mmCIF file of C-alpha atoms in Angstrom:
data_model
loop_
_atom_site.group_PDB
_atom_site.id
_atom_site.type_symbol
_atom_site.label_atom_id
_atom_site.label_comp_id
_atom_site.label_asym_id
_atom_site.label_seq_id
_atom_site.Cartn_x
_atom_site.Cartn_y
_atom_site.Cartn_z
ATOM 1 C CA UNK Q 1 0.094 0.010 -0.139
ATOM 2 C CA UNK Q 2 2.123 2.865 -1.160
ATOM 3 C CA UNK Q 3 1.852 6.002 1.123
ATOM 4 C CA UNK Q 4 2.857 8.653 -1.687
ATOM 5 C CA UNK Q 5 -0.411 7.932 -3.908
ATOM 6 C CA UNK Q 6 -3.481 9.300 -2.149
ATOM 7 C CA UNK Q 7 -6.669 7.050 -1.911
ATOM 8 C CA UNK Q 8 -9.294 7.553 -4.214
ATOM 9 C CA UNK Q 9 -12.938 6.930 -4.699
ATOM 10 C CA UNK Q 10 -14.776 7.355 -8.002
ATOM 11 C CA UNK Q 11 -16.384 10.729 -7.386
ATOM 12 C CA UNK Q 12 -18.768 10.258 -10.377
ATOM 13 C CA UNK Q 13 -20.191 7.189 -9.016
ATOM 14 C CA UNK Q 14 -20.623 8.780 -5.563
ATOM 15 C CA UNK Q 15 -22.155 11.919 -7.266
ATOM 16 C CA UNK Q 16 -24.673 9.429 -9.035
ATOM 17 C CA UNK Q 17 -26.168 8.674 -5.701
ATOM 18 C CA UNK Q 18 -27.623 12.330 -5.593
ATOM 19 C CA UNK Q 19 -29.502 11.564 -8.836
ATOM 20 C CA UNK Q 20 -31.402 8.323 -7.591
ATOM 21 C CA UNK Q 21 -35.188 9.123 -6.786
ATOM 22 C CA UNK Q 22 -36.280 8.743 -3.116
ATOM 23 C CA UNK Q 23 -39.146 6.489 -2.165
ATOM 24 C CA UNK Q 24 -40.967 4.153 0.126
ATOM 25 C CA UNK Q 25 -37.751 2.209 1.041
ATOM 26 C CA UNK Q 26 -36.054 5.034 3.155
ATOM 27 C CA UNK Q 27 -37.922 5.263 6.515
ATOM 28 C CA UNK Q 28 -38.589 8.520 8.275
ATOM 29 C CA UNK Q 29 -38.438 10.679 5.225
ATOM 30 C CA UNK Q 30 -41.282 12.711 4.195
ATOM 31 C CA UNK Q 31 -43.737 11.022 1.619
ATOM 32 C CA UNK Q 32 -43.721 14.274 -0.426
ATOM 33 C CA UNK Q 33 -40.002 13.544 -1.146
ATOM 34 C CA UNK Q 34 -40.793 10.403 -3.067
ATOM 35 C CA UNK Q 35 -39.807 10.576 -6.652
ATOM 36 C CA UNK Q 36 -37.573 13.289 -6.015
ATOM 37 C CA UNK Q 37 -33.794 12.999 -6.009
ATOM 38 C CA UNK Q 38 -31.409 13.840 -2.906
ATOM 39 C CA UNK Q 39 -30.092 16.770 -5.137
ATOM 40 C CA UNK Q 40 -33.496 18.285 -5.687
ATOM 41 C CA UNK Q 41 -34.277 18.207 -1.714
ATOM 42 C CA UNK Q 42 -31.089 19.435 -1.038
ATOM 43 C CA UNK Q 43 -31.497 22.481 -3.364
ATOM 44 C CA UNK Q 44 -34.731 23.158 -1.804
ATOM 45 C CA UNK Q 45 -32.769 23.383 1.877
ATOM 46 C CA UNK Q 46 -35.865 22.042 3.530
ATOM 47 C CA UNK Q 47 -36.668 21.341 7.289
ATOM 48 C CA UNK Q 48 -37.639 17.580 7.070
ATOM 49 C CA UNK Q 49 -39.716 18.036 9.730
ATOM 50 C CA UNK Q 50 -41.891 20.962 8.451
ATOM 51 C CA UNK Q 51 -41.893 18.688 5.066
ATOM 52 C CA UNK Q 52 -43.623 15.831 6.997
ATOM 53 C CA UNK Q 53 -40.957 13.488 8.514
ATOM 54 C CA UNK Q 54 -42.723 10.429 9.887
ATOM 55 C CA UNK Q 55 -40.190 9.545 12.279
ATOM 56 C CA UNK Q 56 -38.425 7.990 13.933
ATOM 57 C CA UNK Q 57 -35.703 9.914 11.837
ATOM 58 C CA UNK Q 58 -31.880 9.316 12.190
ATOM 59 C CA UNK Q 59 -29.982 12.831 11.081
ATOM 60 C CA UNK Q 60 -26.459 13.836 10.725
ATOM 61 C CA UNK Q 61 -25.203 17.374 11.922
ATOM 62 C CA UNK Q 62 -23.238 18.834 9.108
ATOM 63 C CA UNK Q 63 -20.918 21.286 11.442
ATOM 64 C CA UNK Q 64 -20.217 18.575 13.922
ATOM 65 C CA UNK Q 65 -19.267 16.202 10.714
ATOM 66 C CA UNK Q 66 -16.885 18.960 9.370
ATOM 67 C CA UNK Q 67 -15.662 19.930 12.764
ATOM 68 C CA UNK Q 68 -14.712 16.098 13.516
ATOM 69 C CA UNK Q 69 -13.209 15.550 10.116
ATOM 70 C CA UNK Q 70 -10.867 18.660 10.520
ATOM 71 C CA UNK Q 71 -10.180 17.866 13.973
ATOM 72 C CA UNK Q 72 -9.029 14.318 13.501
ATOM 73 C CA UNK Q 73 -7.075 15.004 10.390
ATOM 74 C CA UNK Q 74 -5.058 17.860 12.263
ATOM 75 C CA UNK Q 75 -4.458 15.302 15.153
ATOM 76 C CA UNK Q 76 -2.986 12.681 12.987
ATOM 77 C CA UNK Q 77 -0.913 15.151 11.289
ATOM 78 C CA UNK Q 78 0.460 16.500 14.328
ATOM 79 C CA UNK Q 79 1.178 12.921 15.810
ATOM 80 C CA UNK Q 80 2.853 11.903 12.509
ATOM 81 C CA UNK Q 81 0.466 9.018 11.842
ATOM 82 C CA UNK Q 82 -2.034 7.972 8.974
ATOM 83 C CA UNK Q 83 -5.361 7.300 9.113
ATOM 84 C CA UNK Q 84 -7.131 4.588 7.367
ATOM 85 C CA UNK Q 85 -10.945 5.099 8.988
ATOM 86 C CA UNK Q 86 -12.967 1.934 9.614
ATOM 87 C CA UNK Q 87 -15.614 2.177 6.696
ATOM 88 C CA UNK Q 88 -18.039 -0.569 8.489
ATOM 89 C CA UNK Q 89 -18.975 2.282 10.935
ATOM 90 C CA UNK Q 90 -20.854 3.996 8.312
ATOM 91 C CA UNK Q 91 -20.627 1.937 4.904
ATOM 92 C CA UNK Q 92 -21.131 5.124 2.898
ATOM 93 C CA UNK Q 93 -19.255 5.963 0.187
ATOM 94 C CA UNK Q 94 -20.132 9.603 0.479
ATOM 95 C CA UNK Q 95 -18.664 9.862 3.882
ATOM 96 C CA UNK Q 96 -15.569 8.176 2.961
ATOM 97 C CA UNK Q 97 -15.122 10.432 0.077
ATOM 98 C CA UNK Q 98 -14.926 13.325 2.758
ATOM 99 C CA UNK Q 99 -12.400 11.390 4.764
ATOM 100 C CA UNK Q 100 -10.294 10.939 1.737
ATOM 101 C CA UNK Q 101 -10.792 14.443 1.033
ATOM 102 C CA UNK Q 102 -8.992 15.472 4.545
ATOM 103 C CA UNK Q 103 -5.985 13.040 3.919
ATOM 104 C CA UNK Q 104 -7.300 9.475 4.813
ATOM 105 C CA UNK Q 105 -4.823 7.353 2.826
ATOM 106 C CA UNK Q 106 -7.068 4.184 2.809
ATOM 107 C CA UNK Q 107 -10.556 2.670 3.998
ATOM 108 C CA UNK Q 108 -10.460 -0.057 6.883
ATOM 109 C CA UNK Q 109 -12.949 -2.899 6.261
ATOM 110 C CA UNK Q 110 -13.951 -6.009 8.094
ATOM 111 C CA UNK Q 111 -15.219 -8.422 5.866
ATOM 112 C CA UNK Q 112 -15.000 -9.256 2.080
ATOM 113 C CA UNK Q 113 -18.707 -8.239 1.328
ATOM 114 C CA UNK Q 114 -17.587 -4.918 2.664
ATOM 115 C CA UNK Q 115 -14.701 -4.773 0.232
ATOM 116 C CA UNK Q 116 -16.965 -5.411 -2.689
ATOM 117 C CA UNK Q 117 -19.267 -2.500 -1.712
ATOM 118 C CA UNK Q 118 -16.447 0.051 -1.925
ATOM 119 C CA UNK Q 119 -14.821 -1.384 -4.784
ATOM 120 C CA UNK Q 120 -17.923 -0.643 -6.724
ATOM 121 C CA UNK Q 121 -17.299 2.939 -6.035
ATOM 122 C CA UNK Q 122 -13.664 2.802 -6.974
ATOM 123 C CA UNK Q 123 -11.830 2.653 -3.701
ATOM 124 C CA UNK Q 124 -8.255 1.725 -4.363
ATOM 125 C CA UNK Q 125 -6.664 1.467 -0.910
ATOM 126 C CA UNK Q 126 -8.174 -1.129 1.647
ATOM 127 C CA UNK Q 127 -7.001 -2.187 4.732
ATOM 128 C CA UNK Q 128 -9.099 -5.535 5.513
ATOM 129 C CA UNK Q 129 -8.669 -5.827 9.219
ATOM 130 C CA UNK Q 130 -9.253 -9.414 9.612
ATOM 131 C CA UNK Q 131 -8.025 -12.914 8.387
ATOM 132 C CA UNK Q 132 -9.121 -13.946 4.899
ATOM 133 C CA UNK Q 133 -9.545 -17.595 4.607
ATOM 134 C CA UNK Q 134 -12.465 -17.946 2.358
ATOM 135 C CA UNK Q 135 -11.938 -19.197 -1.074
ATOM 136 C CA UNK Q 136 -14.472 -17.596 -3.054
ATOM 137 C CA UNK Q 137 -13.643 -14.247 -1.285
ATOM 138 C CA UNK Q 138 -9.953 -14.954 -2.025
ATOM 139 C CA UNK Q 139 -10.420 -15.802 -5.594
ATOM 140 C CA UNK Q 140 -12.451 -12.488 -5.877
ATOM 141 C CA UNK Q 141 -9.742 -10.611 -4.608
ATOM 142 C CA UNK Q 142 -7.144 -11.956 -6.847
ATOM 143 C CA UNK Q 143 -9.287 -11.174 -9.823
ATOM 144 C CA UNK Q 144 -9.570 -7.395 -8.525
ATOM 145 C CA UNK Q 145 -5.621 -7.396 -8.139
ATOM 146 C CA UNK Q 146 -4.965 -8.539 -11.695
ATOM 147 C CA UNK Q 147 -7.332 -6.404 -13.296
ATOM 148 C CA UNK Q 148 -6.303 -3.327 -11.599
ATOM 149 C CA UNK Q 149 -2.590 -2.490 -10.777
ATOM 150 C CA UNK Q 150 -3.761 0.684 -9.111
ATOM 151 C CA UNK Q 151 -5.831 -1.260 -6.441
ATOM 152 C CA UNK Q 152 -4.034 -2.037 -3.275
ATOM 153 C CA UNK Q 153 -5.326 -4.366 -0.350
ATOM 154 C CA UNK Q 154 -3.536 -5.685 2.763
ATOM 155 C CA UNK Q 155 -5.273 -8.388 5.262
ATOM 156 C CA UNK Q 156 -3.867 -10.122 8.283
ATOM 157 C CA UNK Q 157 -2.531 -13.772 8.914
ATOM 158 C CA UNK Q 158 -2.302 -15.164 12.333
ATOM 159 C CA UNK Q 159 -2.179 -19.062 11.666
ATOM 160 C CA UNK Q 160 0.028 -21.154 9.531
ATOM 161 C CA UNK Q 161 -3.228 -22.971 8.156
ATOM 162 C CA UNK Q 162 -4.503 -19.647 7.421
ATOM 163 C CA UNK Q 163 -1.372 -18.718 5.274
ATOM 164 C CA UNK Q 164 -1.672 -22.210 3.441
ATOM 165 C CA UNK Q 165 -5.571 -21.676 2.509
ATOM 166 C CA UNK Q 166 -4.929 -18.273 1.307
ATOM 167 C CA UNK Q 167 -1.712 -19.536 -0.800
ATOM 168 C CA UNK Q 168 -3.881 -22.350 -2.254
ATOM 169 C CA UNK Q 169 -6.619 -20.325 -2.961
ATOM 170 C CA UNK Q 170 -4.706 -17.564 -4.700
ATOM 171 C CA UNK Q 171 -2.330 -20.275 -6.633
ATOM 172 C CA UNK Q 172 -5.712 -21.866 -7.988
ATOM 173 C CA UNK Q 173 -7.065 -18.585 -9.158
ATOM 174 C CA UNK Q 174 -3.895 -18.008 -11.270
ATOM 175 C CA UNK Q 175 -3.033 -14.677 -9.476
ATOM 176 C CA UNK Q 176 0.015 -12.737 -10.793
ATOM 177 C CA UNK Q 177 0.015 -10.422 -7.962
ATOM 178 C CA UNK Q 178 0.950 -11.386 -4.290
ATOM 179 C CA UNK Q 179 -1.719 -10.554 -1.771
ATOM 180 C CA UNK Q 180 0.058 -8.142 0.943
ATOM 181 C CA UNK Q 181 -0.443 -9.490 4.717
ATOM 182 C CA UNK Q 182 0.409 -8.408 8.122
ATOM 183 C CA UNK Q 183 0.941 -10.521 10.751
ATOM 184 C CA UNK Q 184 -1.379 -10.081 13.424
ATOM 185 C CA UNK Q 185 -0.520 -10.011 17.330
ATOM 186 C CA UNK Q 186 -3.119 -10.914 19.407
ATOM 187 C CA UNK Q 187 -4.010 -9.649 22.838
ATOM 188 C CA UNK Q 188 -4.412 -12.075 25.874
ATOM 189 C CA UNK Q 189 -8.166 -12.759 26.539
ATOM 190 C CA UNK Q 190 -8.995 -10.791 23.043
ATOM 191 C CA UNK Q 191 -10.087 -11.783 19.638
ATOM 192 C CA UNK Q 192 -7.828 -12.960 16.858
ATOM 193 C CA UNK Q 193 -4.165 -12.873 16.488
ATOM 194 C CA UNK Q 194 -0.994 -14.691 17.619
ATOM 195 C CA UNK Q 195 -0.806 -15.101 21.190
ATOM 196 C CA UNK Q 196 2.973 -15.284 21.709
ATOM 197 C CA UNK Q 197 6.139 -14.221 20.112
ATOM 198 C CA UNK Q 198 7.064 -17.826 19.004
ATOM 199 C CA UNK Q 199 3.512 -18.088 17.111
ATOM 200 C CA UNK Q 200 3.824 -14.344 15.563
ATOM 201 C CA UNK Q 201 7.402 -15.533 14.106
ATOM 202 C CA UNK Q 202 6.274 -18.769 12.784
ATOM 203 C CA UNK Q 203 3.293 -17.263 11.157
ATOM 204 C CA UNK Q 204 5.511 -14.577 9.590
ATOM 205 C CA UNK Q 205 8.111 -17.266 8.253
ATOM 206 C CA UNK Q 206 5.266 -18.976 6.404
ATOM 207 C CA UNK Q 207 3.812 -15.944 5.009
ATOM 208 C CA UNK Q 208 7.299 -14.552 3.670
ATOM 209 C CA UNK Q 209 7.762 -18.019 2.236
ATOM 210 C CA UNK Q 210 4.562 -18.076 0.240
ATOM 211 C CA UNK Q 211 5.013 -17.107 -3.471
ATOM 212 C CA UNK Q 212 1.278 -15.574 -3.135
ATOM 213 C CA UNK Q 213 1.695 -13.637 -0.347
ATOM 214 C CA UNK Q 214 3.985 -10.578 0.641
ATOM 215 C CA UNK Q 215 4.573 -10.016 4.246
ATOM 216 C CA UNK Q 216 4.600 -6.240 4.667
ATOM 217 C CA UNK Q 217 3.916 -5.410 8.508
ATOM 218 C CA UNK Q 218 2.367 -6.074 11.696
ATOM 219 C CA UNK Q 219 -1.266 -5.515 12.796
ATOM 220 C CA UNK Q 220 -3.067 -5.436 16.299
ATOM 221 C CA UNK Q 221 -6.251 -4.311 17.989
ATOM 222 C CA UNK Q 222 -5.622 -2.815 21.000
ATOM 223 C CA UNK Q 223 -9.581 -2.692 22.369
ATOM 224 C CA UNK Q 224 -10.198 -6.214 21.898
ATOM 225 C CA UNK Q 225 -10.944 -6.688 25.716
ATOM 226 C CA UNK Q 226 -12.990 -3.501 26.240
ATOM 227 C CA UNK Q 227 -13.059 0.465 26.488
ATOM 228 C CA UNK Q 228 -11.712 0.651 30.259
ATOM 229 C CA UNK Q 229 -9.769 4.093 30.152
ATOM 230 C CA UNK Q 230 -8.578 3.749 33.932
ATOM 231 C CA UNK Q 231 -4.998 3.794 34.451
ATOM 232 C CA UNK Q 232 -4.638 -0.131 35.131
ATOM 233 C CA UNK Q 233 -6.289 -0.752 31.624
ATOM 234 C CA UNK Q 234 -4.371 2.027 29.762
ATOM 235 C CA UNK Q 235 -1.223 0.399 31.463
ATOM 236 C CA UNK Q 236 -2.143 -3.258 29.652
ATOM 237 C CA UNK Q 237 -2.987 -1.291 26.318
ATOM 238 C CA UNK Q 238 0.769 0.111 26.433
ATOM 239 C CA UNK Q 239 2.080 -3.479 27.369
ATOM 240 C CA UNK Q 240 0.355 -5.116 24.546
ATOM 241 C CA UNK Q 241 1.175 -2.223 22.130
ATOM 242 C CA UNK Q 242 4.708 -2.927 23.336
ATOM 243 C CA UNK Q 243 4.379 -6.358 22.037
ATOM 244 C CA UNK Q 244 3.417 -5.231 18.467
ATOM 245 C CA UNK Q 245 6.502 -2.964 18.556
ATOM 246 C CA UNK Q 246 8.709 -5.676 19.378
ATOM 247 C CA UNK Q 247 7.294 -7.795 16.542
ATOM 248 C CA UNK Q 248 8.055 -5.098 14.086
ATOM 249 C CA UNK Q 249 11.761 -4.957 15.289
ATOM 250 C CA UNK Q 250 12.328 -8.470 15.520
ATOM 251 C CA UNK Q 251 10.768 -9.357 11.758
ATOM 252 C CA UNK Q 252 12.542 -6.687 9.983
ATOM 253 C CA UNK Q 253 14.393 -8.781 7.838
ATOM 254 C CA UNK Q 254 11.258 -10.602 6.721
ATOM 255 C CA UNK Q 255 9.251 -7.879 5.417
ATOM 256 C CA UNK Q 256 9.201 -7.649 1.827
ATOM 257 C CA UNK Q 257 8.966 -3.974 1.628
ATOM 258 C CA UNK Q 258 10.923 -0.690 1.825
ATOM 259 C CA UNK Q 259 8.295 0.772 4.401
ATOM 260 C CA UNK Q 260 7.060 -1.549 7.001
ATOM 261 C CA UNK Q 261 3.255 -1.062 7.675
ATOM 262 C CA UNK Q 262 2.279 -1.088 11.541
ATOM 263 C CA UNK Q 263 -1.371 -0.640 12.185
ATOM 264 C CA UNK Q 264 -3.715 -0.793 15.135
ATOM 265 C CA UNK Q 265 -5.993 1.978 16.774
ATOM 266 C CA UNK Q 266 -9.569 1.810 17.306
ATOM 267 C CA UNK Q 267 -11.483 4.718 18.600
ATOM 268 C CA UNK Q 268 -10.757 4.529 22.448
ATOM 269 C CA UNK Q 269 -6.985 4.105 22.576
ATOM 270 C CA UNK Q 270 -5.475 5.699 19.392
ATOM 271 C CA UNK Q 271 -3.430 8.065 21.330
ATOM 272 C CA UNK Q 272 -1.492 5.209 23.094
ATOM 273 C CA UNK Q 273 -1.248 3.750 19.598
ATOM 274 C CA UNK Q 274 0.296 7.042 18.351
ATOM 275 C CA UNK Q 275 2.696 7.139 21.789
ATOM 276 C CA UNK Q 276 4.121 3.535 21.554
ATOM 277 C CA UNK Q 277 4.029 3.101 17.913
ATOM 278 C CA UNK Q 278 5.850 5.941 16.377
ATOM 279 C CA UNK Q 279 9.593 7.060 16.857
ATOM 280 C CA UNK Q 280 11.113 4.053 15.401
ATOM 281 C CA UNK Q 281 14.929 3.654 14.973
ATOM 282 C CA UNK Q 282 16.430 5.579 12.062
ATOM 283 C CA UNK Q 283 17.260 2.652 9.890
ATOM 284 C CA UNK Q 284 13.634 1.291 10.305
ATOM 285 C CA UNK Q 285 11.257 2.904 7.952
ATOM 286 C CA UNK Q 286 7.435 2.356 9.483
ATOM 287 C CA UNK Q 287 4.076 3.771 8.362
ATOM 288 C CA UNK Q 288 2.054 3.854 11.198
ATOM 289 C CA UNK Q 289 -1.667 3.634 10.396
ATOM 290 C CA UNK Q 290 -4.347 4.104 12.659
ATOM 291 C CA UNK Q 291 -8.106 2.329 11.899
ATOM 292 C CA UNK Q 292 -10.510 4.620 14.105
ATOM 293 C CA UNK Q 293 -13.892 4.910 12.816
ATOM 294 C CA UNK Q 294 -16.242 6.313 15.213
ATOM 295 C CA UNK Q 295 -14.533 9.705 15.416
ATOM 296 C CA UNK Q 296 -16.459 11.085 12.475
ATOM 297 C CA UNK Q 297 -19.851 11.345 14.368
ATOM 298 C CA UNK Q 298 -18.543 10.628 17.680
ATOM 299 C CA UNK Q 299 -21.298 9.928 20.133
ATOM 300 C CA UNK Q 300 -23.384 10.805 23.332
ATOM 301 C CA UNK Q 301 -22.122 7.776 25.291
ATOM 302 C CA UNK Q 302 -19.195 5.166 24.676
ATOM 303 C CA UNK Q 303 -17.211 7.456 23.062
ATOM 304 C CA UNK Q 304 -18.059 10.426 24.672
ATOM 305 C CA UNK Q 305 -16.663 8.510 27.588
ATOM 306 C CA UNK Q 306 -13.801 7.064 26.222
ATOM 307 C CA UNK Q 307 -12.412 9.023 23.233
ATOM 308 C CA UNK Q 308 -8.852 10.524 23.959
ATOM 309 C CA UNK Q 309 -9.888 13.561 21.777
ATOM 310 C CA UNK Q 310 -12.305 15.476 23.827
ATOM 311 C CA UNK Q 311 -12.865 18.256 20.897
ATOM 312 C CA UNK Q 312 -14.770 15.915 19.055
ATOM 313 C CA UNK Q 313 -18.492 16.659 18.747
ATOM 314 C CA UNK Q 314 -21.713 14.087 18.445
ATOM 315 C CA UNK Q 315 -22.992 14.254 14.996
ATOM 316 C CA UNK Q 316 -25.559 11.465 14.884
ATOM 317 C CA UNK Q 317 -28.917 11.617 16.232
ATOM 318 C CA UNK Q 318 -32.193 10.282 16.285
ATOM 319 C CA UNK Q 319 -35.582 12.101 16.679
ATOM 320 C CA UNK Q 320 -38.760 10.250 17.686
ATOM 321 C CA UNK Q 321 -42.264 11.412 18.900
ATOM 322 C CA UNK Q 322 -44.016 10.698 22.412
ATOM 323 C CA UNK Q 323 -46.913 8.301 21.481
ATOM 324 C CA UNK Q 324 -47.810 7.633 24.962
ATOM 325 C CA UNK Q 325 -47.690 8.844 28.592
ATOM 326 C CA UNK Q 326 -49.453 6.052 30.612
ATOM 327 C CA UNK Q 327 -48.164 7.338 33.822
ATOM 328 C CA UNK Q 328 -46.779 10.567 34.994
ATOM 329 C CA UNK Q 329 -43.026 9.254 34.879
ATOM 330 C CA UNK Q 330 -43.139 7.343 31.948
ATOM 331 C CA UNK Q 331 -43.181 8.346 27.890
ATOM 332 C CA UNK Q 332 -43.253 5.681 25.350
ATOM 333 C CA UNK Q 333 -41.435 7.118 22.455
ATOM 334 C CA UNK Q 334 -41.615 5.800 18.478
ATOM 335 C CA UNK Q 335 -37.977 4.362 18.530
ATOM 336 C CA UNK Q 336 -36.693 0.980 19.452
ATOM 337 C CA UNK Q 337 -34.053 -1.477 18.682
ATOM 338 C CA UNK Q 338 -34.958 -1.201 15.250
ATOM 339 C CA UNK Q 339 -33.783 2.099 15.078
ATOM 340 C CA UNK Q 340 -31.109 3.104 17.402
ATOM 341 C CA UNK Q 341 -28.102 1.448 19.153
ATOM 342 C CA UNK Q 342 -28.362 -0.329 22.628
ATOM 343 C CA UNK Q 343 -25.338 -2.522 22.695
ATOM 344 C CA UNK Q 344 -23.113 -0.111 24.585
ATOM 345 C CA UNK Q 345 -25.699 2.012 26.285
ATOM 346 C CA UNK Q 346 -29.063 3.421 25.830
ATOM 347 C CA UNK Q 347 -30.221 6.596 23.861
ATOM 348 C CA UNK Q 348 -29.634 9.906 25.717
ATOM 349 C CA UNK Q 349 -32.471 12.477 25.718
ATOM 350 C CA UNK Q 350 -31.280 16.064 24.746
ATOM 351 C CA UNK Q 351 -32.396 18.704 26.891
ATOM 352 C CA UNK Q 352 -34.194 16.383 29.497
ATOM 353 C CA UNK Q 353 -32.909 15.161 32.930
ATOM 354 C CA UNK Q 354 -34.814 11.621 32.383
ATOM 355 C CA UNK Q 355 -33.466 8.773 30.924
ATOM 356 C CA UNK Q 356 -34.444 5.660 28.625
ATOM 357 C CA UNK Q 357 -34.452 2.631 30.590
ATOM 358 C CA UNK Q 358 -35.678 0.028 28.128
ATOM 359 C CA UNK Q 359 -35.979 -0.634 24.285
ATOM 360 C CA UNK Q 360 -38.464 -2.674 22.592
ATOM 361 C CA UNK Q 361 -38.214 -3.455 18.767
ATOM 362 C CA UNK Q 362 -40.200 0.063 18.205
ATOM 363 C CA UNK Q 363 -40.662 1.630 21.717
ATOM 364 C CA UNK Q 364 -38.267 3.305 23.874
ATOM 365 C CA UNK Q 365 -39.291 3.659 27.600
ATOM 366 C CA UNK Q 366 -38.361 7.380 28.717
ATOM 367 C CA UNK Q 367 -38.209 7.808 32.338
ATOM 368 C CA UNK Q 368 -39.753 11.339 32.976
ATOM 369 C CA UNK Q 369 -38.153 13.289 35.505
ATOM 370 C CA UNK Q 370 -40.761 15.836 37.860
ATOM 371 C CA UNK Q 371 -39.451 19.070 36.019
ATOM 372 C CA UNK Q 372 -39.847 17.603 32.646
ATOM 373 C CA UNK Q 373 -43.407 16.338 32.880
ATOM 374 C CA UNK Q 374 -45.150 19.439 31.012
ATOM 375 C CA UNK Q 375 -42.459 19.384 28.200
ATOM 376 C CA UNK Q 376 -42.829 15.757 27.297
ATOM 377 C CA UNK Q 377 -46.479 15.464 26.056
ATOM 378 C CA UNK Q 378 -47.920 13.164 23.545
ATOM 379 C CA UNK Q 379 -46.970 14.354 20.126
ATOM 380 C CA UNK Q 380 -43.790 15.957 21.141
ATOM 381 C CA UNK Q 381 -40.647 15.320 18.967
ATOM 382 C CA UNK Q 382 -37.505 14.489 20.991
ATOM 383 C CA UNK Q 383 -34.258 14.143 20.187
ATOM 384 C CA UNK Q 384 -31.633 11.572 21.367
ATOM 385 C CA UNK Q 385 -27.913 11.122 21.264
ATOM 386 C CA UNK Q 386 -26.639 7.765 20.665
ATOM 387 C CA UNK Q 387 -23.859 5.273 22.323
ATOM 388 C CA UNK Q 388 -21.943 3.519 19.526
ATOM 389 C CA UNK Q 389 -22.526 4.841 16.142
ATOM 390 C CA UNK Q 390 -21.699 1.533 14.235
ATOM 391 C CA UNK Q 391 -24.996 0.170 15.248
ATOM 392 C CA UNK Q 392 -26.965 3.066 14.534
ATOM 393 C CA UNK Q 393 -25.985 3.528 10.865
ATOM 394 C CA UNK Q 394 -26.694 -0.031 9.876
ATOM 395 C CA UNK Q 395 -30.260 0.554 10.540
ATOM 396 C CA UNK Q 396 -30.674 3.320 7.862
ATOM 397 C CA UNK Q 397 -30.426 3.353 4.481
ATOM 398 C CA UNK Q 398 -30.654 7.248 4.029
ATOM 399 C CA UNK Q 399 -29.933 9.723 6.546
ATOM 400 C CA UNK Q 400 -30.432 13.505 5.783
ATOM 401 C CA UNK Q 401 -27.417 15.788 6.770
ATOM 402 C CA UNK Q 402 -28.917 18.994 8.444
ATOM 403 C CA UNK Q 403 -27.202 22.534 9.015
ATOM 404 C CA UNK Q 404 -27.415 24.714 12.020
ATOM 405 C CA UNK Q 405 -30.896 25.726 11.259
ATOM 406 C CA UNK Q 406 -31.671 21.910 10.469
ATOM 407 C CA UNK Q 407 -32.172 22.383 6.863
ATOM 408 C CA UNK Q 408 -31.104 19.631 4.482
ATOM 409 C CA UNK Q 409 -27.849 20.031 2.974
ATOM 410 C CA UNK Q 410 -27.364 16.448 1.799
ATOM 411 C CA UNK Q 411 -28.633 12.995 1.876
ATOM 412 C CA UNK Q 412 -26.375 10.024 2.894
ATOM 413 C CA UNK Q 413 -26.862 6.689 1.381
ATOM 414 C CA UNK Q 414 -25.486 3.589 3.426
ATOM 415 C CA UNK Q 415 -24.844 -0.114 2.170
ATOM 416 C CA UNK Q 416 -25.257 -2.579 4.745
#
């Protein structure tokens, strides 16, 4: 993955999304938008609620998006690291184009299906942050590499068996280009990755010996055991990143590249990655690539508590109506597990002191504080922040982007 060549997306294909008519498929949008294109809605600069949004409705805040894009790009520039944002967060070519526009050097993805989506929009730099042992997926990838010399992708290996499967599938496909791989260093009690130095070295040797793989670096994921930001937890993360660093230095002679790739960095500990995986010895040329994704929208829950970049602003919210007030201290709101995340905490009501205590598929249970009882009436529209944006985006195929006056400035399409 050459650092000197900017990552690109096919702007023509992205722009064409604005010309596809809206219809009943896109929940929450006003019925009067059906048959119109996002470009036409955007040109009218309408307020979706004045235009008849039926709710619940997920929206993005344009000023917060722009702020977060600029803030993260500046932070990475100051720390001397690259950013390959995790595209699984939003699965939106439009949002990825904006991330590329401020300097992101690749997109990170988790599955071969996600890679196929972004390849359909011409994305040419992909970090597949996972092991790939699926024969059909490897054959497809081999074809993509052979047909497009400007396409670059790297994935992980963490077992000799995985190296053998990848080598066999690529050989069967008649691939003329080797697949770039990083050996993954695993975290104790975590997810994938080699669990000790001897295993790291053995897998690296196997990858380096493969005629169809090219060993170019070391990968890790430092949040595999959680998002605790206490002193002890951060110390354990530093220790783990020290193992990643040691692997890079130990395997230096095996890498088939002029510039070694070392990559880690989710959305909670990317400051520690920048601390521990930069400042390499002068003879060792290393690119340090973060894979953070949730910085783009931030949130009002998990990452509000754990992000090391407090200047980020929440950009993703869900609006819903009060549909019932069965008791003085309870309101039922038309927003549920089909509409908003709940895996890392409940939605957060804006401007109220009460809290969401439970979600059904289509309802939220809002505990109404005494001082808010006159403001939470049946029919009222309420705005909710989210905790963990990844599992909000996947519930919405079309999301309006609103300016500070709540006027539509864009509509973002997702592909989950």
